[in-house]
Short mmCIF file of C-alpha atoms in Angstrom, two decimals:
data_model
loop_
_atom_site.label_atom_id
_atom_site.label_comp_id
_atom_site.label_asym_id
_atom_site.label_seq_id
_atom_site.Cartn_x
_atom_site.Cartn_y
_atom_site.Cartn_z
CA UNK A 177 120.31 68.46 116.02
CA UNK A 178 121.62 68.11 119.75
CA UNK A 179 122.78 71.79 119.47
CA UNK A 180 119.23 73.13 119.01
CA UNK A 181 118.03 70.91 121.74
CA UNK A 182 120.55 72.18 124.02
CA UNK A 183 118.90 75.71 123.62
CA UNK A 184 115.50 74.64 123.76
CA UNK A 185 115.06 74.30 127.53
CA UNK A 186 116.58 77.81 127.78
CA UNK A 187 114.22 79.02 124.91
CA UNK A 188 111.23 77.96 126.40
CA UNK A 189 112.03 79.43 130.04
CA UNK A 190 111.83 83.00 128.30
CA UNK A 191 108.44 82.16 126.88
CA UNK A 192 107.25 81.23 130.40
CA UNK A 193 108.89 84.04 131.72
CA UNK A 194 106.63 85.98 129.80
CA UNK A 195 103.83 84.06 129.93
CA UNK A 196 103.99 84.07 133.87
CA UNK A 197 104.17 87.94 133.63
CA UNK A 198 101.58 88.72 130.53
CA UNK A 199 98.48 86.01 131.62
CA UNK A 200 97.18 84.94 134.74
CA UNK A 201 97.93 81.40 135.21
CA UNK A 202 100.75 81.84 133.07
CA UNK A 203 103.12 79.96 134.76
CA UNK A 204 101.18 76.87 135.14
CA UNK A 205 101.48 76.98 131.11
CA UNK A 206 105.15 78.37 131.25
CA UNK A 207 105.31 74.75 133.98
CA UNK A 208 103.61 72.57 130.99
CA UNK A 209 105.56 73.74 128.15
CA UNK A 210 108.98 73.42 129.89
CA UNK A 211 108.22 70.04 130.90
CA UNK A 212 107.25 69.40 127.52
CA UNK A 213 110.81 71.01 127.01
CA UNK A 214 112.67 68.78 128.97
CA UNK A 215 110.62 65.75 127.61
CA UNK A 216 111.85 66.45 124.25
CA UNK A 217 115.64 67.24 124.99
CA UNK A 218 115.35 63.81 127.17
CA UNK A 219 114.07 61.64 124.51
CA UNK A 220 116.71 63.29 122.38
CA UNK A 221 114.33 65.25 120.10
CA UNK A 222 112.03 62.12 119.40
CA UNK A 223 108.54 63.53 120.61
CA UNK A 224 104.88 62.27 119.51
CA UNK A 225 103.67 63.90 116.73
CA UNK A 226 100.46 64.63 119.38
CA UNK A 227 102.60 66.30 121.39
CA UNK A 228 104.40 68.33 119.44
CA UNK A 229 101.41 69.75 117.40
CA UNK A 230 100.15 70.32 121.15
CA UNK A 231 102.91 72.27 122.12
CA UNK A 232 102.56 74.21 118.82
CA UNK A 233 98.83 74.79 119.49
CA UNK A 234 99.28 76.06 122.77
CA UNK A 235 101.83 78.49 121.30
CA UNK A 236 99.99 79.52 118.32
CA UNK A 237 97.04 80.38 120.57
CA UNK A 238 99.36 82.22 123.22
CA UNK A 239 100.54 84.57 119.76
CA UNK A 240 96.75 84.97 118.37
CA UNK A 241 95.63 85.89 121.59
CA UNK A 242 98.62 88.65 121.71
CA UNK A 243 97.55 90.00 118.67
CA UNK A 244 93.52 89.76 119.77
CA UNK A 245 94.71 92.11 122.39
CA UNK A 246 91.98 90.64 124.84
CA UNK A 247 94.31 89.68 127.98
CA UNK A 248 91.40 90.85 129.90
CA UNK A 249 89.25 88.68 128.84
CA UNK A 250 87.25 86.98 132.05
CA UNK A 251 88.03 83.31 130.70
CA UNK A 252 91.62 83.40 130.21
CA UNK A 253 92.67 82.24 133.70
CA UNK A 254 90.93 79.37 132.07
CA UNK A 255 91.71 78.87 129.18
CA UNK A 256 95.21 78.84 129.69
CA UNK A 257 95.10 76.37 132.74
CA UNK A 258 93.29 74.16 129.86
CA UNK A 259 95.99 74.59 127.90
CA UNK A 260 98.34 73.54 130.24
CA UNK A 261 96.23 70.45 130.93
CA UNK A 262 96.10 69.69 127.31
CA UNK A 263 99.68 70.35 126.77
CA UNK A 264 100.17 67.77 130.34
CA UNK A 265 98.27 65.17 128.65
CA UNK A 266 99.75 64.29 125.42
CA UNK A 267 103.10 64.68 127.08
CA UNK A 268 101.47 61.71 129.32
CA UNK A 269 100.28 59.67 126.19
CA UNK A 270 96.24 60.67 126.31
CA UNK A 271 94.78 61.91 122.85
CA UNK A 272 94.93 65.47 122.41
CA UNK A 273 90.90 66.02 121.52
CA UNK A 274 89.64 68.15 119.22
CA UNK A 275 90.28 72.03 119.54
CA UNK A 276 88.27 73.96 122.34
CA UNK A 277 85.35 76.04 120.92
CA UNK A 278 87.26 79.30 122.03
CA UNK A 279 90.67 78.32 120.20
CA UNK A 280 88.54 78.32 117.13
CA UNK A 281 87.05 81.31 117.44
CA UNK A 282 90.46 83.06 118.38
CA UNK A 283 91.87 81.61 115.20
CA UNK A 284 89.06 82.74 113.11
CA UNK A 285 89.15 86.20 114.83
CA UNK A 286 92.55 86.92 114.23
CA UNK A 287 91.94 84.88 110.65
CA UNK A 288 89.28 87.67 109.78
CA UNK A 289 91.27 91.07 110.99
CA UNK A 290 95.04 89.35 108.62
CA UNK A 291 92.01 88.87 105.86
CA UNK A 292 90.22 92.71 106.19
CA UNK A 293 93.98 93.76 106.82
CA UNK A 294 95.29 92.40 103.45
CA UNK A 295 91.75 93.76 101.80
CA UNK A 296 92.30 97.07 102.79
CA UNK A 297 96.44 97.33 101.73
CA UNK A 298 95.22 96.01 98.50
CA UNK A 299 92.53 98.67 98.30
CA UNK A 300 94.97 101.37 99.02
CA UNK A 301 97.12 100.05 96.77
CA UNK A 302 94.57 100.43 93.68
CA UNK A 303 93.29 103.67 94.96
CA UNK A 304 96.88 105.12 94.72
CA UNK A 305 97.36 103.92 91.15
CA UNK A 306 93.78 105.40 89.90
CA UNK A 307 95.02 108.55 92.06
CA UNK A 308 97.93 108.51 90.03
CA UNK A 309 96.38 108.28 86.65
CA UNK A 310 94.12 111.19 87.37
CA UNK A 311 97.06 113.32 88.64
CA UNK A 312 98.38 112.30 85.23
CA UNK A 313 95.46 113.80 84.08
CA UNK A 314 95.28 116.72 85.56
CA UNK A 315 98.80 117.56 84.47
CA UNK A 316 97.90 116.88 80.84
CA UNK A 317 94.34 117.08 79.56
CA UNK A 318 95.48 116.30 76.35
CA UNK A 319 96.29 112.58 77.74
CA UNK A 320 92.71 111.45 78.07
CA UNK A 321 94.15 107.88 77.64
CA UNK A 322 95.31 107.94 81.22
CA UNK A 323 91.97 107.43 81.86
CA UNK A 324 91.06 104.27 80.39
CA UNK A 325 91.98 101.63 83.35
CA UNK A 326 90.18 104.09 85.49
CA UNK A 327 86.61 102.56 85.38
CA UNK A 328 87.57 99.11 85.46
CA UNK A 329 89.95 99.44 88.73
CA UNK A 330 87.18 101.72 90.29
CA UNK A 331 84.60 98.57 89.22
CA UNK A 332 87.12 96.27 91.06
CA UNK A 333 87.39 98.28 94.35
CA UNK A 334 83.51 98.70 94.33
CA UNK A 335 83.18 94.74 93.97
CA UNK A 336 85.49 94.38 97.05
CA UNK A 337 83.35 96.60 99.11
CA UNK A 338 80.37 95.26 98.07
#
């Protein structure tokens, strides 16, 4: 759609806006990816499928390592000169390689924390239900058949844990 390729120059001069101003050596990725831009809006949309998973790497990585919260990190200069390079490359025809060693742990990283993170909402989530049947409880003695799911969620959350 030559409409969305019209923006996409314009789109990816805000992300290297901000990557010039949130990692060091950000702008020689911000340089890489609006090439990469102007690449795609040349060749009217029609990149290689290298390239564009490339682009999408480098981007993916950029929003894992914003949510890693590790823009401190002694390597990153690095790293994100390497993704330029790698970005550089496919846009030049050379094979993309496998993923860097540090991309995969970043992934997993972030991978693990969405995993604990959706452990511990579902947790909550079956701790306020047995809350709730004891409150029921508590309200009515009489109801002791409030109870009964009690034991078996309480066996569930202690299987998670364990």
């Amino acid at each position: 759609d030559n409409q969305r390729l019209a923006g996409l120059a314009e789109q990816f001069a805000l992300v290297g806006e901000s990557l010039g101003k949130l990692y060091p050596e950000g702008e020689t990725l911000a340089k890489s990816l609006l090439q990469s831009a102007a690449h795609a809006v040349h060749a009217g949309g029609q990149v290689s499928a290298e390239h564009a998973m490339e682009v999408a790497t480098s981007l993916l990585y950029i929003d894992a390592s914003l949510e890693d919260q590790d823009l401190d990190h002694p390597e990153l200069a690095g790293r994100v000169q390497r993704l330029a390079q790698r970005v550089g490359g496919v846009r030049q025809g050379h094979s993309p390689g496998a993923l860097e060693v540090w991309m995969e742990d970043l992934y997993r990283r972030v991978s693990d924390r969405q995993t604990m993170g959706s452990v511990v909402q579902e947790l909550r989530a079956s701790l306020s239900e047995i809350e709730k049947h004891i409150d029921q409880f508590f309200r009515n003695p009489a109801q002791r058949e409030v109870l009964i799911p009690v034991p078996a969620q309480l066996s569930s959350m202690r299987g998670v844990l364990s």
